Coordinates of C-alpha atoms in Angstrom, one line a residue:
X19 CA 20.3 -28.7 -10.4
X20 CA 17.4 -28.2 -12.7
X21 CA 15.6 -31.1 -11.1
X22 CA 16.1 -29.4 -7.7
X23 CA 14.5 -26.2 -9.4
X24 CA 11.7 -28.1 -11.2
X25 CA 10.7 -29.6 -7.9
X26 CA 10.7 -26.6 -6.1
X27 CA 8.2 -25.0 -8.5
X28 CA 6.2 -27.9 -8.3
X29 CA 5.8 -27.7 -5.1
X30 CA 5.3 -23.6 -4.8
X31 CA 2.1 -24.2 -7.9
X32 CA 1.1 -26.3 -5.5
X33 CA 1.1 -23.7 -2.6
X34 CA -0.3 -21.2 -4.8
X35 CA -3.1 -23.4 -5.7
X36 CA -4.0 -24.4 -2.4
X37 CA -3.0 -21.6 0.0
X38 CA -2.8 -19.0 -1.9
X39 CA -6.2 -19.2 -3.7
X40 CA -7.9 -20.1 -0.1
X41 CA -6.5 -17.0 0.9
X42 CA -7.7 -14.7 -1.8
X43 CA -11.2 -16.6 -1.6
X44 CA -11.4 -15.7 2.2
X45 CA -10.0 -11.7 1.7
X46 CA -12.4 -11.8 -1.2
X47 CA -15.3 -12.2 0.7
X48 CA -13.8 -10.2 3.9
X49 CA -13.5 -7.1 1.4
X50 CA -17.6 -7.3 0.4
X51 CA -18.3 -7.5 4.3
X52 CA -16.2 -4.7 5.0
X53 CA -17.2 -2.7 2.1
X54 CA -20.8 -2.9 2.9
X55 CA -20.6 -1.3 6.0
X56 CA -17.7 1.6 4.7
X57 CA -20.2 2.0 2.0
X58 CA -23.2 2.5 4.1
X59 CA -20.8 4.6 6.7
X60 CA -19.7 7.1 3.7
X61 CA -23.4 7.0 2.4
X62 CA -24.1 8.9 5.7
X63 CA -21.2 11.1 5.7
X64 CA -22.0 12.5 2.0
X65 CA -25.9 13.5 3.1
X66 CA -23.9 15.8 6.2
X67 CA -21.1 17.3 3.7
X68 CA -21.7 17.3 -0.1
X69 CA -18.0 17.4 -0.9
X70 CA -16.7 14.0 0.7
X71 CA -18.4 12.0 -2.0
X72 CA -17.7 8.3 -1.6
X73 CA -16.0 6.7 -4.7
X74 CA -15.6 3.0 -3.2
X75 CA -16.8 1.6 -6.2
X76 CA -16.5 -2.5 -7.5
X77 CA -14.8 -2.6 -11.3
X78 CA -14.3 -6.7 -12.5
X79 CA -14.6 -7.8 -8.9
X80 CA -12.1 -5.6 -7.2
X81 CA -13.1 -2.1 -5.5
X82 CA -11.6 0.7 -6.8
X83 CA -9.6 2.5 -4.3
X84 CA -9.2 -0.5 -2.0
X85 CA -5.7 -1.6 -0.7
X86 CA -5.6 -5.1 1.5
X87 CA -2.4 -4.3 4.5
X88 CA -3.3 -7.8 5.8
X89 CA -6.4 -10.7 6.3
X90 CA -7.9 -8.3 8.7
X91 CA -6.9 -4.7 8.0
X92 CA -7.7 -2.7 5.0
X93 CA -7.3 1.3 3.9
X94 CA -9.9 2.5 1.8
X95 CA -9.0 5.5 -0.8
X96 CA -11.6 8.3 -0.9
X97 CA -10.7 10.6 -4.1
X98 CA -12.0 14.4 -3.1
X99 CA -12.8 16.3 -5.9
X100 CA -11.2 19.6 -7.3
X101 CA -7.5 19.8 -6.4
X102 CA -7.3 22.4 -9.5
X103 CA -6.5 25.6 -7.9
X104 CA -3.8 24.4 -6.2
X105 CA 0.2 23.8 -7.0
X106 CA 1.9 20.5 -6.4
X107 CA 4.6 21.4 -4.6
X108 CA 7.6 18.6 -4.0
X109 CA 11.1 19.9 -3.4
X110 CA 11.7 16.7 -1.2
X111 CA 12.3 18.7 2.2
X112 CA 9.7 15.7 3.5
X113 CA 10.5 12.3 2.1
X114 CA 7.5 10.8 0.7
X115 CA 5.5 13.7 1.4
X116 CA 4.3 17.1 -0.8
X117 CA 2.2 20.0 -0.4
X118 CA -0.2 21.3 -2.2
X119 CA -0.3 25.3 -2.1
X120 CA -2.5 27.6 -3.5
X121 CA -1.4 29.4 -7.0
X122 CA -0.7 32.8 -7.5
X123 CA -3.4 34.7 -8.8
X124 CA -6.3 32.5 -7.5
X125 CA -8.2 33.8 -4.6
X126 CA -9.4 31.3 -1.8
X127 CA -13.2 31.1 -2.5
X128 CA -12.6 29.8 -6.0
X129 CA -11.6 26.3 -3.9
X130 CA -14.1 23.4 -2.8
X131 CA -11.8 23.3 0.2
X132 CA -12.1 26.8 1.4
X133 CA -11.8 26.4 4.9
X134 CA -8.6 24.1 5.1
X135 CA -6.5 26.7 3.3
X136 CA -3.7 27.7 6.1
X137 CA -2.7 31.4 6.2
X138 CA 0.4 30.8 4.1
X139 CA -2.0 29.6 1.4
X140 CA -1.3 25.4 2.0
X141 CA -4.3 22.8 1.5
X142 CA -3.8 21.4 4.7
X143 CA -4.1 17.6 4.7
X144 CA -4.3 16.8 8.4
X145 CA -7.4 20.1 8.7
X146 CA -9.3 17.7 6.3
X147 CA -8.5 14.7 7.6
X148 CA -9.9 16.2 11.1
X149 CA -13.0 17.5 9.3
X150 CA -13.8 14.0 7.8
X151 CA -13.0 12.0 11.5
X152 CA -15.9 14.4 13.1
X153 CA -18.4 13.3 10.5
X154 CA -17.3 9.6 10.1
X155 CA -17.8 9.5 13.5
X156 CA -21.2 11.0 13.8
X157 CA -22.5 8.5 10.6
X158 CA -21.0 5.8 12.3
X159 CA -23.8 6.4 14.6
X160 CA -26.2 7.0 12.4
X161 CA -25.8 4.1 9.9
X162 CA -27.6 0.9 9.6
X163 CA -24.7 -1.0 10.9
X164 CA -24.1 0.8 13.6
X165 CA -24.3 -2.2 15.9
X166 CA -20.9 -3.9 14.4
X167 CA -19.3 -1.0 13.5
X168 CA -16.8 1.3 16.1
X169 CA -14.1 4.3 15.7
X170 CA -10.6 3.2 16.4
X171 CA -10.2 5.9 19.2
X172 CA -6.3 7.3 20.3
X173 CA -5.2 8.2 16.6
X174 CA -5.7 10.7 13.7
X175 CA -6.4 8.6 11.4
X176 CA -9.7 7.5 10.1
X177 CA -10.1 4.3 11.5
X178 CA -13.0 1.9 11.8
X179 CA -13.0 -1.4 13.9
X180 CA -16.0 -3.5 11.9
X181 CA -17.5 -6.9 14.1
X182 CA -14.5 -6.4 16.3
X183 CA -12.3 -8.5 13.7
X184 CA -11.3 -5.6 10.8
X185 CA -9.5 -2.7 11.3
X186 CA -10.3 -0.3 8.3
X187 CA -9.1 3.7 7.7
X188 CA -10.2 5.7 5.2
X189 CA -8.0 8.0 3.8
X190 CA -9.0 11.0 1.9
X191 CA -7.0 11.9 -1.4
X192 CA -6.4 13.2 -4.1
X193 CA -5.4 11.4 -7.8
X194 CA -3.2 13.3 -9.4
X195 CA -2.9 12.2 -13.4
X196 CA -0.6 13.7 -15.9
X197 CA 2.5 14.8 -13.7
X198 CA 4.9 12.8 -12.1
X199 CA 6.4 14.0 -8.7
X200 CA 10.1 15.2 -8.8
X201 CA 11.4 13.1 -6.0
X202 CA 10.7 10.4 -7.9
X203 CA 12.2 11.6 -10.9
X204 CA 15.5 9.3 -11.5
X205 CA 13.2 6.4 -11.7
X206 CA 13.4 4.2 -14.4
X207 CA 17.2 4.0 -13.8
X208 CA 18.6 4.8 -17.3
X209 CA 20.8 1.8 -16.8
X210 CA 18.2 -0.7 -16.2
X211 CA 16.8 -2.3 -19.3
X212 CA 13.2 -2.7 -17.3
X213 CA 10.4 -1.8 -17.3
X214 CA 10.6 -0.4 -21.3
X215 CA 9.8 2.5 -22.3
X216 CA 6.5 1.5 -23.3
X217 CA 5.5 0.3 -20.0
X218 CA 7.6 3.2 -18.2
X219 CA 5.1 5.7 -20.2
X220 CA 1.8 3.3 -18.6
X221 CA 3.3 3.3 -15.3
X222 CA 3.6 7.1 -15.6
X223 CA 0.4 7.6 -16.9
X224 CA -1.3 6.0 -13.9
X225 CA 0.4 8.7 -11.8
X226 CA -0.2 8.6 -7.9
X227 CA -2.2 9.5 -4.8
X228 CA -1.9 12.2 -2.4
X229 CA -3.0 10.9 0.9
X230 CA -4.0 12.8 3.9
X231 CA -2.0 10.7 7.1
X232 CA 0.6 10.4 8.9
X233 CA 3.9 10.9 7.6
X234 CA 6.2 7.7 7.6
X235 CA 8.9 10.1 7.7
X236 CA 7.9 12.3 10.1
X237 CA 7.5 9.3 13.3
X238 CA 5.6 11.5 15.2
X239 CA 7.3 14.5 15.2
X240 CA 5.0 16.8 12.7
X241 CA 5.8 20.8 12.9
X242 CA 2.5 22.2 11.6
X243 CA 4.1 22.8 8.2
X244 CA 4.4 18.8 8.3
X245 CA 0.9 18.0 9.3
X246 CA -0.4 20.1 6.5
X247 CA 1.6 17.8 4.0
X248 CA -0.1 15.0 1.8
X249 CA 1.9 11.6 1.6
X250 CA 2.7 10.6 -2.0
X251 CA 1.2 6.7 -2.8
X252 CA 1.9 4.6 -6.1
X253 CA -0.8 1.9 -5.7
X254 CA -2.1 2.0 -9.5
X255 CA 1.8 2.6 -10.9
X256 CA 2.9 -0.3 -8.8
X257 CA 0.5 -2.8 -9.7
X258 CA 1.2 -2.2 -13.1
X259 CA 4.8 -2.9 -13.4
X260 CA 3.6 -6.4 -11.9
X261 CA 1.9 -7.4 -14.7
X262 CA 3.5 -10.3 -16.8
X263 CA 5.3 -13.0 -16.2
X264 CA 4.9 -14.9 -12.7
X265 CA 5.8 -11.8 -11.0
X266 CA 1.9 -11.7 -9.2
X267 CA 2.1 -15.2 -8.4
X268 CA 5.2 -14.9 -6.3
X269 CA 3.9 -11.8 -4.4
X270 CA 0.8 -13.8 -4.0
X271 CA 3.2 -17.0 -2.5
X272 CA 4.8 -14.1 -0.5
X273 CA 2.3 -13.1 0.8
X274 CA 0.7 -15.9 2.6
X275 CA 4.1 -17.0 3.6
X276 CA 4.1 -13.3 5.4
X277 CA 0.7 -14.1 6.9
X278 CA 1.2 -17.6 8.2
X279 CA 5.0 -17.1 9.4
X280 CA 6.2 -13.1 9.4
X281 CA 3.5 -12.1 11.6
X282 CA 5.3 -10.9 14.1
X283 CA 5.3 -8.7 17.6
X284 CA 5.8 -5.0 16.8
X285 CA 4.4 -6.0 13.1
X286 CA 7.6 -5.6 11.5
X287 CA 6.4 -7.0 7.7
X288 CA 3.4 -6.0 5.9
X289 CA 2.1 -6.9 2.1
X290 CA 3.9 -3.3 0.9
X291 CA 7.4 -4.5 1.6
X292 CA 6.6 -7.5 -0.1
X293 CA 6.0 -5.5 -3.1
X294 CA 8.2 -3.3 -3.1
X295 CA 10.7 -6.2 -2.8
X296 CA 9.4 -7.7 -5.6
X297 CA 9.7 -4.5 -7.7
X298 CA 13.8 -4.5 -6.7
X299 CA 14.1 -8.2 -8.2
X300 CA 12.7 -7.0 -11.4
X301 CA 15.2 -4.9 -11.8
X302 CA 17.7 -7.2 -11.0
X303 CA 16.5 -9.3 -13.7
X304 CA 15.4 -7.5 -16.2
X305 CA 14.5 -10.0 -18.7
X306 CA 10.9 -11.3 -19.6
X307 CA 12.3 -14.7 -19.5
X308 CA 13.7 -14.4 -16.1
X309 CA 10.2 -14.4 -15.0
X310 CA 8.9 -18.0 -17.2
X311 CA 7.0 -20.1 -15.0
X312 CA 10.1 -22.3 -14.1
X313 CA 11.8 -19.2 -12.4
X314 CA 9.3 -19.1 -9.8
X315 CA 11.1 -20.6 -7.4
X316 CA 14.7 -18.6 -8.2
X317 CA 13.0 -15.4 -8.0
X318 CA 11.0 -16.1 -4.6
X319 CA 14.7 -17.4 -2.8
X320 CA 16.2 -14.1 -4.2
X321 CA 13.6 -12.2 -2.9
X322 CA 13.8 -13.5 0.7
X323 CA 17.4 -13.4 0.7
X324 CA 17.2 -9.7 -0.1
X325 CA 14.4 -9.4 2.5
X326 CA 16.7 -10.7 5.0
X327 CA 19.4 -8.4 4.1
X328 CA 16.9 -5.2 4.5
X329 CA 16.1 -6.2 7.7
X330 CA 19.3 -6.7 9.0
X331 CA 20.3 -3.4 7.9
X332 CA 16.8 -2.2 8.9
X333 CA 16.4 -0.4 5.8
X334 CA 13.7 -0.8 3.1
X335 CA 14.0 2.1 0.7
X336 CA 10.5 2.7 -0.9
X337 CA 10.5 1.7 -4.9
X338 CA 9.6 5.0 -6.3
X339 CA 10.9 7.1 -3.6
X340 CA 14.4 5.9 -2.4
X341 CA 14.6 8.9 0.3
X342 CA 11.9 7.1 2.1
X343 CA 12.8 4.2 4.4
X344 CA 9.7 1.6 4.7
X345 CA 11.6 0.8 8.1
X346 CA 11.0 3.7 9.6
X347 CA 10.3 3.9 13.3
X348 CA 10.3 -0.1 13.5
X349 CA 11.7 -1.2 16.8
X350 CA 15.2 -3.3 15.9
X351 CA 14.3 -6.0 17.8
X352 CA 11.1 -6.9 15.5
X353 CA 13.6 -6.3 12.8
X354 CA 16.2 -8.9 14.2
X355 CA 13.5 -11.5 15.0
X356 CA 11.9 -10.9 11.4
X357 CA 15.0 -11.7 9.8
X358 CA 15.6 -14.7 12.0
X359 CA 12.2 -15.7 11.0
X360 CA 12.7 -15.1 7.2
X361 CA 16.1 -16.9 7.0
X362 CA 14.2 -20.4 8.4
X363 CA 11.6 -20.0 6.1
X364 CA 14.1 -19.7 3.3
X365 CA 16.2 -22.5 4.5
X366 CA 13.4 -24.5 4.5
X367 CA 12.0 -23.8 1.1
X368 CA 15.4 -23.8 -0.2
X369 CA 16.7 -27.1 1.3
X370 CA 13.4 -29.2 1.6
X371 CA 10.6 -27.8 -1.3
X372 CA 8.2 -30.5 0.5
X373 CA 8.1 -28.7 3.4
X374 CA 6.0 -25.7 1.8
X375 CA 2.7 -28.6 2.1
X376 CA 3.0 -27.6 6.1
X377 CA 4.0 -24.1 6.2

């Protein structure tokens, strides 16, 4: 048994040094392509309207605010400035969703965002978003790239198609430090021994985004009480109760096994379920040790089984917000065929390690 398990971490280091690191290389140098021209795009956008002020910004080689969905498609984060006149307002009537309303006593003018205040006194995310999609679209243009660079037309998202290969939207938001939303209050469990409470307190600190799109929840139904809302994101919280332990690695391995072999029709798996999966398996073993090196390849075959069990119930319930199925609005059939697809990839990492030299 252990011999079994020592090969098949063998052979996944193997993957990870090979595949894995080939594909970070290659996203590496896709994300300074793309940022050059979102960079020069926003540059525009700032000179027509002072108060969308770009903060793409590279810390220790990564950009700040920069999430990778896949090899081609990317979201950039564009933090907005003053959110301080308004209440966050999350009484979980929209899963994964809040509002921000304006508090009592303040008058309209005293906000940045003057114009986007709705008569019931909501900042309303989509009136922004709309705002930003006119002027994007005018720098785009206007900017020095404007030869590679073209709006993704048919959505209401920000969305640029860059050399006809990258699909990128900007999002505006806003970071909210300091609080923690309510829906998301149960979390840690109290009788789960991880993260502890020191990390708990880090992961807390990092608090969370308030992005202005479209609703998971909502599939295309918004009332204009729903459009106005701002969708809650964890990025910073979640890649901070990965640290330690091989816990990146494996969503690294997961990830390229996603790329080359979970592709799939109706694009049923992305990098976020991934993550959130991995998240779930933490919990499940709670103990540093349970993520040593040699447990690579016991933690990756749990996490696929327990992939193949979400998508057979098609259900993915979002780490930090449980309400909130990452499923949502997925046609079953991509959700059949993805588990199909999962379950032979497991078999074949389970029963034959070798095999990962071809997949």
């Amino acid at each position: 048994m252990i011999a079994a398990q020592a090969k098949l971490v063998y052979h996944l280091n193997k993957y990870y040094n090979e595949k894995c690191q080939s594909r970070k290389a290659a996203i590496s140098k896709t994300i300074r392509e793309v940022c050059k021209v979102v960079s020069d795009v926003l540059k525009e956008v700032e000179v027509q309207e002072p108060r969308f002020i770009s903060s793409l910004s590279e810390m220790d080689n990564r950009f700040e605010g920069l999430e990778v969905i896949s090899p081609t498609e990317f979201e950039v984060v564009l933090y907005l400035n003053q959110m301080g006149v308004f209440n966050f307002v999350d009484d979980g009537s929209l899963p994964g969703c809040a509002v921000l309303k304006l508090s009592d006593g303040r008058k309209r003018s005293m906000s940045l965002w003057v114009e986007f205040i709705t008569a019931s006194g909501y900042l309303s995310a989509r009136k922004i978003r709309s705002r930003f999609q006119t002027l994007v679209a005018q720098a785009v243009d206007k900017c020095s790239y404007r030869d590679v660079v073209k709006m993704v037309a048919d959505t209401s998202e920000v969305k640029l198609r860059i050399r006809d290969r990258y699909v990128v939207q900007i999002t505006p938001a806003f970071k909210c430090t300091g609080i923690w939303p309510r829906s998301a209050a149960h979390w840690p469990l109290p009788h789960i021994p991880w993260p502890g409470p020191n990390r708990v307190a880090e992961v807390k600190a990092e608090g969370f985004n308030l992005l202005s799109k479209e609703c998971y929840s909502l599939n295309g139904k918004q009332s204009s009480a729903e459009s106005d809302a701002w969708v809650l994101q964890f990025a910073e919280a979640e890649n901070r109760l990965l640290l330690g332990g091989c816990r990146k690695k494996c969503l690294s391995v997961l990830k390229a096994l996603r790329d080359r072999h979970l592709e799939l029709p109706g694009q049923p798996l992305n990098n976020y379920h991934m993550k959130t999966l991995v998240s779930y398996e933490c919990e499940k073993h709670p103990r540093e040790s349970d993520w040593d090196e040699n447990c690579l390849g016991d933690r990756l075959n749990g996490i696929l089984l327990q992939l193949i069990s979400c998508l057979q119930c098609r259900r993915c319930p979002h780490y930090f917000l449980p309400n909130l199925d990452l499923f949502q609005g997925k046609p079953h059939s991509s959700l059949e065929n993805a588990a199909k697809q999962t379950w032979r990839l497991a078999r074949e990492i389970l029963t034959n390690p070798k095999s990962l030299e071809k997949l």
